[in-house]
Coordinates of C-alpha atoms and ligand atoms in Angstrom, one line a residue:
M1 CA 85.8 75.7 51.9
L2 CA 87.8 77.0 54.8
V3 CA 89.0 79.9 52.6
A4 CA 85.4 81.0 52.3
L5 CA 84.3 80.1 55.8
V6 CA 86.9 82.0 57.8
P7 CA 86.4 85.4 56.2
A8 CA 82.6 84.9 56.1
V9 CA 82.5 84.1 59.8
G10 CA 84.8 87.1 60.4
V11 CA 82.6 89.4 58.3
L12 CA 79.4 88.2 60.1
W13 CA 81.0 88.7 63.5
F14 CA 82.1 92.2 62.6
M15 CA 78.7 93.0 61.1
S16 CA 76.9 91.8 64.2
V17 CA 79.1 94.0 66.5
A18 CA 78.7 97.0 64.0
M19 CA 75.0 96.3 63.9
R20 CA 74.6 96.5 67.7
N21 CA 76.6 99.7 67.9
E22 CA 74.9 101.2 64.9
R23 CA 71.5 100.4 66.4
L24 CA 72.3 102.3 69.6
A25 CA 73.7 105.1 67.5
V26 CA 70.7 105.3 65.3
Q27 CA 68.4 105.4 68.4
E28 CA 70.6 108.1 69.9
R29 CA 70.6 110.1 66.7
L30 CA 66.9 109.9 66.4
A31 CA 66.4 110.7 70.1
D32 CA 68.6 113.8 69.4
V33 CA 66.3 114.8 66.6
Y34 CA 63.3 114.6 68.8
L35 CA 65.2 116.5 71.6
N36 CA 66.1 119.2 69.2
H37 CA 62.4 119.3 68.2
L38 CA 61.5 119.8 71.8
T39 CA 64.1 122.6 72.1
S40 CA 62.7 124.4 69.1
L41 CA 59.2 124.0 70.6
Q42 CA 60.5 125.5 73.8
R43 CA 61.7 128.6 71.9
Q44 CA 58.3 128.9 70.2
V45 CA 56.6 128.7 73.6
T46 CA 58.8 131.4 75.0
S47 CA 58.4 133.7 72.1
F48 CA 54.6 133.1 72.2
W49 CA 54.4 134.1 75.9
Q50 CA 56.8 137.0 75.4
E51 CA 54.4 138.4 72.8
R52 CA 51.5 137.9 75.2
Q53 CA 53.4 139.7 77.9
A54 CA 54.2 142.6 75.5
A55 CA 50.5 142.8 74.7
L56 CA 49.6 143.2 78.4
R57 CA 50.4 146.9 78.4
A58 CA 48.3 149.4 80.1
G59 CA 47.3 151.9 77.4
G60 CA 48.6 155.5 77.8
Q61 CA 46.0 158.0 78.9
Q62 CA 43.2 155.5 79.2
L63 CA 41.3 155.0 82.5
P64 CA 42.3 151.8 84.3
S65 CA 38.7 150.5 83.7
E66 CA 39.2 151.1 80.0
N67 CA 42.5 149.3 80.0
F68 CA 40.9 146.4 81.8
A69 CA 38.0 146.2 79.3
S70 CA 40.2 146.4 76.2
L71 CA 42.6 143.7 77.5
V72 CA 39.7 141.4 78.5
R73 CA 37.8 142.1 75.2
A74 CA 41.0 141.3 73.2
N75 CA 40.8 137.9 75.0
L76 CA 44.4 138.1 76.3
A77 CA 43.5 136.5 79.6
D78 CA 40.6 135.1 81.7
G79 CA 41.0 138.0 84.2
I80 CA 43.1 141.2 84.5
V81 CA 44.2 143.3 87.4
I82 CA 45.8 146.7 86.9
Y83 CA 48.3 148.3 89.3
D84 CA 50.1 151.6 89.3
V85 CA 53.9 151.6 89.3
A86 CA 53.9 151.8 93.1
G87 CA 52.0 148.6 93.3
K88 CA 48.6 150.0 94.2
V89 CA 45.6 148.3 92.6
L90 CA 43.9 150.6 90.1
Y91 CA 41.3 148.1 88.8
P92 CA 39.2 146.5 90.0
V93 CA 38.8 148.5 93.2
A94 CA 36.1 148.8 95.8
A95 CA 33.7 151.7 95.9
N96 CA 35.0 155.2 96.8
G97 CA 34.0 156.5 100.2
A98 CA 30.7 158.4 100.6
A99 CA 30.4 161.7 98.7
P100 CA 29.1 164.7 100.6
A101 CA 25.3 165.2 100.3
G102 CA 23.7 168.5 99.1
G103 CA 22.5 170.1 95.8
N104 CA 21.7 167.4 93.3
A105 CA 22.9 164.8 95.7
G106 CA 20.2 165.9 98.2
L107 CA 17.4 165.7 95.6
A108 CA 18.6 162.3 94.4
R109 CA 18.8 160.8 97.9
S110 CA 15.4 162.2 98.8
L111 CA 13.8 160.7 95.7
Q112 CA 15.5 157.4 96.5
A113 CA 14.3 157.5 100.1
Q114 CA 10.7 158.4 99.0
S115 CA 10.5 155.5 96.5
A116 CA 11.8 153.1 99.2
E117 CA 9.1 154.3 101.6
L118 CA 6.4 153.9 98.9
L119 CA 7.6 150.4 98.1
K120 CA 7.5 149.5 101.7
A121 CA 3.9 150.8 101.9
G122 CA 3.0 148.6 99.0
Q123 CA 2.4 151.6 96.7
K124 CA 4.3 150.1 93.7
E125 CA 3.0 152.5 91.0
Q126 CA 3.9 155.6 93.0
A127 CA 7.2 154.2 93.9
L128 CA 7.9 153.4 90.2
A129 CA 6.9 157.0 89.3
K130 CA 9.4 158.4 91.9
L131 CA 12.1 156.1 90.5
A132 CA 11.3 157.2 86.9
E133 CA 11.6 160.8 88.0
L134 CA 15.0 160.0 89.6
V135 CA 16.3 158.1 86.6
G136 CA 15.0 160.6 84.1
D137 CA 16.7 163.6 85.7
V138 CA 20.1 164.0 83.8
R139 CA 21.5 166.1 86.6
L140 CA 21.3 163.1 89.0
R141 CA 23.1 160.7 86.7
D142 CA 26.5 160.7 88.5
V143 CA 25.3 161.4 92.0
V144 CA 26.5 158.8 94.6
G145 CA 24.7 157.7 97.7
A146 CA 25.9 157.3 101.3
E147 CA 27.9 154.1 100.5
G148 CA 29.7 155.7 97.5
A149 CA 27.6 153.9 94.9
L150 CA 25.8 155.7 92.0
I151 CA 22.2 156.2 92.9
V152 CA 20.7 156.2 89.4
P153 CA 21.9 152.7 88.3
N154 CA 20.7 151.3 91.7
A155 CA 17.3 152.9 91.0
Q156 CA 17.3 151.3 87.5
L157 CA 18.0 147.9 89.0
L158 CA 15.0 148.5 91.4
I159 CA 12.8 149.3 88.4
L160 CA 13.9 146.1 86.7
K161 CA 13.0 144.1 89.8
T162 CA 9.7 145.9 90.5
A163 CA 8.1 146.9 87.2
D164 CA 6.0 144.6 85.0
A165 CA 7.8 142.8 82.3
N166 CA 6.5 144.8 79.4
A167 CA 6.4 148.2 81.1
L168 CA 8.1 151.0 79.1
V169 CA 9.9 152.3 82.1
R170 CA 11.4 148.9 82.7
R171 CA 12.6 148.5 79.1
Q172 CA 14.2 151.9 79.2
A173 CA 15.9 151.2 82.5
R174 CA 17.2 147.9 81.2
D175 CA 18.7 149.4 78.0
D176 CA 20.2 152.3 79.7
L177 CA 21.7 150.2 82.5
E178 CA 23.2 147.6 80.1
K179 CA 24.8 150.3 78.0
R180 CA 26.2 152.0 81.0
L181 CA 27.6 148.8 82.6
N182 CA 29.4 147.9 79.3
N183 CA 30.8 151.4 79.1
Y184 CA 34.1 151.2 80.9
S185 CA 34.8 154.9 80.0
D186 CA 32.3 155.9 82.6
A187 CA 34.6 156.9 85.3
A188 CA 31.8 157.6 87.8
M189 CA 31.0 154.0 88.3
S190 CA 33.2 152.0 90.7
S191 CA 34.3 148.6 89.6
S192 CA 32.7 146.9 92.6
Q193 CA 29.3 148.5 91.8
R194 CA 29.7 147.6 88.1
H195 CA 30.5 144.0 89.0
F196 CA 27.6 143.8 91.5
L197 CA 25.1 145.3 89.0
M198 CA 26.3 143.1 86.1
A199 CA 25.7 140.0 88.1
E200 CA 22.3 141.2 89.3
V201 CA 21.1 142.2 85.8
Q202 CA 22.4 139.0 84.3
A203 CA 20.6 137.0 86.9
L204 CA 17.3 138.8 86.0
A205 CA 17.8 138.5 82.2
T206 CA 16.7 135.7 80.0
A207 CA 19.4 136.3 77.4
P208 CA 22.8 134.9 78.1
N209 CA 26.1 136.8 78.2
L210 CA 24.9 140.3 78.4
F211 CA 28.3 141.3 79.8
P212 CA 31.3 139.7 78.1
T213 CA 33.6 141.1 80.7
L214 CA 31.7 139.8 83.7
A215 CA 33.7 136.6 84.2
A216 CA 36.9 138.6 84.1
E217 CA 35.5 141.0 86.7
E218 CA 34.6 138.1 88.9
M219 CA 38.0 136.4 88.6
A220 CA 39.9 139.7 89.2
A221 CA 37.7 140.5 92.2
E222 CA 38.2 137.0 93.6
Y223 CA 41.9 137.1 93.1
L224 CA 42.2 140.5 94.9
E225 CA 40.1 139.2 97.8
H226 CA 42.9 136.6 98.4
D227 CA 46.0 138.5 97.4
A228 CA 46.2 142.1 96.4
A229 CA 49.9 142.3 96.3
R230 CA 51.6 142.9 93.0
P231 CA 53.6 139.8 91.9
S232 CA 57.3 140.1 92.5
D233 CA 58.4 138.3 89.4
A234 CA 57.4 138.8 85.7
K235 CA 56.9 135.1 85.2
L236 CA 53.9 132.7 85.2
Q237 CA 53.1 131.7 88.7
R238 CA 50.3 130.0 90.7
T239 CA 47.7 132.2 92.4
P240 CA 45.9 131.4 95.6
L241 CA 42.8 130.5 93.4
P242 CA 42.6 126.9 92.5
K243 CA 44.0 126.1 89.0
V244 CA 44.4 129.8 88.2
W245 CA 47.8 131.2 87.1
S246 CA 49.0 134.7 86.8
L247 CA 51.4 136.3 84.3
P248 CA 52.4 139.9 85.0
S249 CA 53.5 142.2 82.2
A250 CA 57.2 143.0 82.1
D251 CA 56.7 146.1 84.3
R252 CA 54.2 144.2 86.5
T253 CA 51.5 146.9 86.2
V254 CA 49.1 144.5 84.4
V255 CA 48.6 141.0 85.8
A256 CA 46.9 138.5 83.5
L257 CA 45.0 135.6 85.1
F258 CA 44.6 132.3 83.4
R259 CA 42.7 129.2 84.1
E260 CA 44.9 126.1 83.8
E261 CA 42.7 124.5 81.1
R262 CA 43.0 127.7 79.0
L263 CA 46.8 127.8 79.4
K264 CA 47.0 124.1 78.3
A265 CA 44.6 124.6 75.4
E266 CA 46.6 127.6 74.1
L267 CA 49.9 125.8 74.4
A268 CA 48.4 122.7 72.7
A269 CA 47.1 124.8 69.9
L270 CA 50.6 126.4 69.5
I271 CA 52.6 123.2 69.4
G272 CA 50.1 120.7 68.1
P273 CA 50.6 121.6 64.4
L274 CA 54.4 121.5 64.8
A275 CA 54.6 117.9 66.0
L276 CA 57.0 115.6 64.2
P277 CA 55.5 112.5 62.5
D278 CA 54.6 109.6 64.9
S279 CA 55.1 111.8 68.0
R280 CA 53.0 113.9 70.3
V281 CA 54.1 116.6 72.7
S282 CA 52.2 117.2 75.9
V283 CA 52.4 120.3 78.1
L284 CA 52.5 119.3 81.7
A285 CA 51.7 121.7 84.6
P286 CA 53.9 121.4 87.6
G287 CA 53.4 118.1 89.4
E288 CA 51.5 116.6 86.4
V289 CA 52.8 113.2 85.1
V290 CA 52.2 111.4 81.8
T291 CA 53.7 108.2 80.4
A292 CA 56.2 109.8 78.0
D293 CA 59.1 108.1 76.2
K294 CA 62.1 108.0 78.6
R295 CA 64.7 108.1 75.8
V296 CA 63.7 111.7 75.0
P297 CA 64.0 113.7 78.3
E298 CA 61.4 116.2 79.3
L299 CA 62.2 119.8 78.9
D300 CA 61.1 122.9 80.7
A301 CA 58.3 124.4 78.6
S302 CA 59.8 127.9 78.7
E303 CA 61.8 130.1 81.1
L304 CA 58.6 132.2 81.4
L305 CA 56.6 129.2 82.6
P306 CA 58.6 127.8 85.6
G307 CA 57.8 124.2 86.5
W308 CA 55.8 123.6 83.2
R309 CA 57.3 120.9 81.0
L310 CA 57.2 119.5 77.5
A311 CA 57.1 115.7 77.3
L312 CA 57.3 113.7 74.1
S313 CA 55.5 110.4 73.5
F314 CA 55.1 108.3 70.4
N315 CA 51.8 107.4 68.7
G316 CA 51.5 103.7 68.1
A317 CA 54.7 102.4 66.5
D318 CA 57.9 103.5 68.1
P319 CA 60.0 105.3 65.4
L320 CA 63.2 104.7 67.4
A321 CA 62.7 101.0 67.4
A322 CA 61.5 101.1 63.7
A323 CA 64.6 103.0 62.7
S324 CA 66.9 100.5 64.4
T325 CA 65.0 97.6 62.8
R326 CA 65.4 99.2 59.4
Q327 CA 69.1 99.6 60.1
R328 CA 69.3 96.0 61.1
R329 CA 67.6 94.8 58.0
F330 CA 70.1 96.9 56.0
Y331 CA 73.1 95.3 57.8
L332 CA 71.7 91.8 57.4
L333 CA 71.3 92.4 53.7
A334 CA 74.7 93.9 53.4
G335 CA 76.2 91.0 55.4
F336 CA 74.4 88.5 53.3
G337 CA 75.7 90.2 50.2
V338 CA 79.3 90.2 51.4
V339 CA 79.1 86.6 52.3
L340 CA 77.7 85.8 48.9
I341 CA 80.5 87.7 47.2
I342 CA 83.1 85.9 49.3
A343 CA 81.5 82.6 48.4
A344 CA 81.4 83.5 44.7
L345 CA 85.0 84.6 44.8
A346 CA 86.0 81.5 46.7
F347 CA 84.1 79.4 44.2
M348 CA 85.9 81.2 41.3
V349 CA 89.3 80.8 42.9
A350 CA 88.6 77.1 43.5
R351 CA 87.5 76.6 39.9
F352 CA 90.6 78.4 38.7
V353 CA 92.9 76.4 40.9
A354 CA 91.2 73.1 39.8
A355 CA 91.5 74.1 36.2
Q356 CA 95.2 74.9 36.7
M357 CA 95.7 71.6 38.4
R358 CA 93.9 69.7 35.7
L359 CA 96.0 71.4 33.1
A360 CA 99.2 70.6 34.9
R361 CA 98.1 67.0 35.2
L362 CA 97.2 66.9 31.6
K363 CA 100.5 68.3 30.6
D364 CA 102.3 65.6 32.7
E365 CA 100.1 62.9 31.2
L366 CA 100.7 64.2 27.7
V367 CA 104.4 64.4 28.1
S368 CA 104.7 60.9 29.5
T369 CA 102.2 59.4 27.0
V370 CA 103.8 61.2 24.0
S371 CA 107.3 60.2 24.9
H372 CA 106.2 56.6 25.4
E373 CA 104.1 56.3 22.3
L374 CA 106.6 57.9 20.1
K375 CA 109.4 55.7 21.4
T376 CA 107.8 52.4 20.1
P377 CA 107.4 53.2 16.4
L378 CA 110.7 55.1 16.4
A379 CA 112.6 52.3 18.0
S380 CA 111.2 49.7 15.6
M381 CA 111.9 52.0 12.6
R382 CA 115.4 52.5 13.9
A383 CA 116.0 48.7 14.3
L384 CA 114.8 48.1 10.7
V385 CA 116.9 51.0 9.3
D386 CA 120.0 49.7 11.2
T387 CA 119.4 46.2 9.8
L388 CA 119.0 47.5 6.2
A389 CA 122.1 49.8 6.6
A390 CA 124.2 46.8 7.8
G391 CA 123.1 44.9 4.7
R392 CA 121.5 42.2 6.9
F393 CA 118.8 41.1 4.5
R394 CA 118.5 38.0 2.5
D395 CA 117.1 39.2 -0.8
E396 CA 115.1 42.0 -2.4
A397 CA 111.8 40.6 -1.2
Q398 CA 112.9 40.9 2.4
L399 CA 114.2 44.4 1.7
R400 CA 110.8 45.4 0.5
D401 CA 109.1 43.8 3.5
Y402 CA 111.4 45.8 5.8
L403 CA 110.7 49.0 3.9
Q404 CA 106.9 48.3 4.1
L405 CA 107.3 47.8 7.8
I406 CA 109.1 51.1 8.1
A407 CA 106.3 52.8 6.1
K408 CA 103.7 51.2 8.3
E409 CA 105.4 52.5 11.5
N410 CA 105.7 55.8 9.8
V411 CA 101.9 56.0 9.2
R412 CA 101.2 55.0 12.7
L413 CA 103.6 57.7 14.0
C414 CA 101.9 60.3 11.8
H415 CA 98.5 59.2 13.1
L416 CA 99.7 59.5 16.7
I417 CA 101.2 62.9 16.1
E418 CA 98.0 64.1 14.4
N419 CA 96.0 63.0 17.3
F420 CA 98.4 64.8 19.7
L421 CA 98.2 68.0 17.7
A422 CA 94.4 67.8 17.5
F423 CA 94.2 67.2 21.2
S424 CA 96.5 70.0 22.0
R425 CA 94.5 72.5 19.8
M426 CA 91.3 71.2 21.4
E427 CA 92.6 71.7 24.9
R428 CA 93.7 75.3 24.2
G429 CA 90.4 76.0 22.5
K430 CA 92.3 76.9 19.3
H431 CA 90.6 74.4 17.1
R432 CA 89.1 76.0 14.0
F433 CA 86.7 74.1 11.8
Q434 CA 86.1 74.8 8.1
F435 CA 82.4 74.2 7.8
K436 CA 81.2 73.2 4.3
N437 CA 78.3 71.2 2.9
L438 CA 79.6 67.7 2.5
A439 CA 78.3 64.5 1.0
P440 CA 78.5 61.8 3.7
G441 CA 79.8 59.3 1.2
D442 CA 82.9 61.5 0.5
V443 CA 83.7 61.6 4.2
V444 CA 83.3 57.8 4.5
R445 CA 85.4 57.2 1.4
A446 CA 88.2 59.5 2.6
A447 CA 88.4 57.6 6.0
V448 CA 88.3 54.2 4.4
G449 CA 91.1 55.3 2.0
V450 CA 93.3 56.2 5.0
M451 CA 92.6 52.8 6.6
K452 CA 92.7 50.9 3.3
E453 CA 95.8 48.9 4.1
K454 CA 94.6 47.6 7.5
L455 CA 91.1 46.9 6.3
E456 CA 92.3 45.0 3.2
S457 CA 94.7 42.9 5.2
L458 CA 94.3 39.1 5.1
D459 CA 92.8 38.7 8.6
C460 CA 90.1 41.3 8.0
R461 CA 86.8 41.2 6.2
F462 CA 85.5 44.7 5.7
E463 CA 82.0 45.6 4.6
L464 CA 80.9 49.0 3.5
R465 CA 77.2 49.9 3.1
L466 CA 76.8 53.3 1.6
P467 CA 73.4 54.1 0.1
P468 CA 73.2 56.7 -2.7
D469 CA 71.4 60.0 -2.3
L470 CA 72.3 60.6 1.4
P471 CA 71.4 64.2 2.4
R472 CA 74.4 66.5 2.8
I473 CA 75.8 67.4 6.1
R474 CA 77.5 70.5 7.2
G475 CA 81.0 70.1 8.6
D476 CA 84.8 70.1 8.4
A477 CA 85.7 67.3 5.9
E478 CA 89.1 66.6 7.5
A479 CA 87.8 66.6 11.1
L480 CA 84.9 64.2 10.3
A481 CA 87.3 61.9 8.4
T482 CA 89.5 61.9 11.5
V483 CA 86.4 60.8 13.5
L484 CA 85.7 57.8 11.2
V485 CA 89.4 56.9 11.0
N486 CA 89.7 56.8 14.7
L487 CA 86.6 54.5 15.0
L488 CA 87.9 52.2 12.2
D489 CA 91.4 52.1 13.7
N490 CA 89.9 51.2 17.1
A491 CA 87.8 48.5 15.5
C492 CA 91.0 47.0 14.0
K493 CA 93.0 47.4 17.1
Y494 CA 90.5 45.9 19.5
T495 CA 89.5 42.9 17.4
N496 CA 91.7 39.7 17.6
G497 CA 91.8 36.9 15.1
A498 CA 89.5 37.0 12.1
K499 CA 88.2 40.6 12.0
R500 CA 84.8 41.4 10.6
I501 CA 84.4 45.1 10.4
A502 CA 81.4 46.9 8.9
M503 CA 80.9 50.6 8.2
Q504 CA 77.6 52.1 7.1
A505 CA 76.0 55.5 6.7
R506 CA 72.2 56.1 6.7
A507 CA 69.8 58.9 6.9
D508 CA 67.0 59.1 9.5
R509 CA 64.7 61.9 10.6
G510 CA 66.9 64.9 9.7
H511 CA 70.2 63.2 10.7
V512 CA 72.9 61.2 9.1
W513 CA 74.1 58.2 11.1
F514 CA 77.6 56.7 10.7
E515 CA 78.1 53.3 12.3
V516 CA 81.3 51.3 12.7
E517 CA 80.8 47.7 13.9
D518 CA 83.3 45.1 14.9
N519 CA 83.4 41.6 16.3
G520 CA 86.1 42.5 18.7
I521 CA 86.7 42.3 22.5
G522 CA 83.8 44.5 23.3
L523 CA 83.4 46.7 26.4
A524 CA 81.9 46.2 29.9
P525 CA 78.8 48.5 30.5
A526 CA 80.8 50.5 33.1
E527 CA 83.4 51.4 30.5
T528 CA 81.1 52.7 27.7
Q529 CA 81.0 56.3 29.1
K530 CA 84.5 56.4 30.5
I531 CA 86.2 55.6 27.2
F532 CA 85.3 59.0 25.8
E533 CA 87.4 60.7 28.6
R534 CA 90.9 61.8 27.8
F535 CA 93.7 59.3 28.4
Y536 CA 91.2 56.7 29.5
Q537 CA 92.2 53.2 28.4
V538 CA 90.3 50.1 29.5
D539 CA 93.4 47.9 29.6
Q540 CA 96.7 49.5 29.6
S541 CA 98.7 46.4 28.6
L542 CA 96.4 45.7 25.7
T543 CA 96.5 49.3 24.3
R544 CA 100.3 49.5 24.7
Q545 CA 100.4 46.4 22.5
C546 CA 97.9 48.0 20.1
G547 CA 99.6 51.3 20.1
G548 CA 97.2 54.0 21.5
C549 CA 97.3 56.7 24.0
G550 CA 93.7 57.1 25.1
L551 CA 93.0 60.2 23.1
G552 CA 91.2 58.9 20.0
L553 CA 87.6 58.8 21.4
S554 CA 87.9 62.0 23.3
I555 CA 88.9 63.7 20.0
V556 CA 85.9 61.9 18.3
K557 CA 83.5 63.2 21.0
F558 CA 84.9 66.8 20.8
I559 CA 84.6 67.0 17.0
V560 CA 81.2 65.4 16.9
E561 CA 79.8 67.7 19.5
A562 CA 81.3 70.7 17.8
H563 CA 79.2 69.7 14.8
G564 CA 76.0 69.5 16.9
G565 CA 76.0 65.8 16.9
T566 CA 76.3 62.9 19.3
V567 CA 78.4 59.7 19.6
E568 CA 77.4 56.6 21.5
V569 CA 78.5 53.0 21.8
R570 CA 76.6 49.7 22.1
S571 CA 78.8 46.9 23.2
A572 CA 79.2 43.8 25.4
P573 CA 82.4 42.0 26.4
G574 CA 83.4 39.4 23.8
E575 CA 80.5 40.4 21.5
G576 CA 82.0 43.3 19.6
S577 CA 81.0 46.9 19.6
V578 CA 79.0 49.4 17.5
F579 CA 80.0 53.0 17.6
R580 CA 77.3 55.4 16.2
V581 CA 77.8 59.0 15.2
R582 CA 74.8 61.1 14.6
L583 CA 75.1 64.4 12.7
P584 CA 72.4 66.9 11.6
V585 CA 71.5 67.2 8.0
A586 CA 72.5 70.6 6.4
G587 CA 69.7 73.2 5.9
N588 CA 68.9 74.8 2.5
D589 CA 70.7 78.0 3.5
G590 CA 73.7 75.9 4.4
S591 CA 73.1 75.8 8.1
E592 CA 72.4 72.7 10.1
A593 CA 68.7 71.8 9.7
Q594 CA 66.5 71.3 12.8
A595 CA 65.8 67.7 13.6
S596 CA 62.2 66.8 13.2
Ligands
LIG1 P1 93.4 54.4 22.4 O1 94.3 55.2 21.7 O2 93.8 53.7 23.6 O3 92.7 53.5 21.5 P2 90.8 55.6 22.4 O4 90.4 56.9 23.1 O5 90.6 55.5 21.0 O6 92.3 55.4 22.9 O7 90.0 54.5 23.2 C1 89.9 54.4 24.5 C2 89.7 53.0 25.0 O8 88.5 52.5 24.6 C3 90.7 52.1 24.4 O9 91.9 52.0 25.2 C4 90.0 50.7 24.4 O10 90.2 50.1 25.7 C5 88.5 51.1 24.3 N1 88.0 50.9 22.9 C6 88.0 51.8 21.9 N2 87.4 51.3 20.8 C7 87.1 50.0 21.1 C8 86.5 48.9 20.4 N3 86.1 49.1 19.1 N4 86.3 47.8 21.0 C9 86.7 47.6 22.3 N5 87.3 48.6 23.0 C10 87.5 49.8 22.4

């Protein structure tokens, strides 16, 4: 017990320590996996923004306005500001100063002034005619007024505001103006006038989104109103506008403006599909906080986005805890398995030791019994032989008596030795039976033949009931005869005075029964099972007197069971005993038949 308990407790203690350490290690390993994941996301974010930065290049020979429009139309940012290398703003810029009047400019300004007068006087039709004249004259297309703004687009806006909804002049003015405002290659128009006109025309229009670049124009203008200086660093930074961020190109000639929601949406779209199972990564703007898992530290989102961070949190079940639970289950199972193995080994060792001890005890018992049992017949034979050798006998009759006594002791000795040998073979598992189909009557007669002398003695009345036509049994003739001899011998030994011994064989429901009955000393109920154990003797003094060694019935039981049979006893003290052996009838093919 202790042999199994000490190592089992040791193993369990060791496993519990190992389990605790391993649990932490598993959590750390898994946290490392998630941290590596964040690091790889960091690299993706950086390369994404590097690409964006590289795309923010002012295109070669293009006008700044064209650059602006193409970058905004490519949807690279919410707003764009373009600088020259010296840091001067190229787009968007306020209107140029007033251009000198004269020539076409004079005509344009005079038509503008006349139409304004007519409108003031309430002469709408004449005013519109003047405006149509102004707008229709191709020479006046790029003429600017006193404030530096183009005159024709302003006149077109006035027509839009004044003319009836369906008037042809109005439709023409609207189409022309829309086209012109969307045409960023038109160098004559200042960005401030474009921005102003876009807003005015859109306000008058019923259709939405006439100018896709208008929002970018507004953001850029607003940005420049607050801070016109070119950023000093080519990284993402806050602007004076609320929740608007700027990212300059590497040479800082193009500054892209982003609303914070757009930045977050772009980053989320980038990293969302890359998330590891069970986890979610949030992009946090500077100062923003979420409840993230503290075991996986937050990382900077990218060197290009200072202050922005990546934070990991788990959806639902915590995989770190789940992994350590899995690990614990594994350790528990392994520990249980090891304890089971130790217990099984201890059990096997204990069984082996017990078997060895039993064998050693058996050997001792055998040696002492054998020597004692052999001594008695040998001593009496020796005394008889010595008497005869010394010629100390009266006549021939006494000589014959002595010789018969010697022969009797001899038989007893043979019987004893046979039992010892049978027992020894049985114990070593070396007993081999020669199975044959046998007539039960033959077995009975062989046994009675061996016991003839005892059974026919004067103080014994022996009765044999052997019906003809008993079914055959399958067995070893010699071994089965030994069984019956042992039972008959016991019946003689354990019956005092006038012996009445009966032996019968009978068939019953697929079995043949052999019964040996005596009127002897009988057995107490407690003894009826024990007597089949080896070396067990009810009364040592009695058996010594009778000459036995406590092996006969154990040999009987062994042989009967090897034949698929049973042996039992019915007895009461002073009332004799009946020993019954039941053996199966042989089948047609020679095997033992099944009992029905
Ligand atoms: P032994 O060699 O001592 O006879 P057995 O194994 O044949 O050994 O019998 C075991 C014991 O069972 C005997 O010692 C005896 O006490 C008891 N026994 C056996 N047969 C009978 C019987 N017919 N009547 C009474 N007791 C018996």
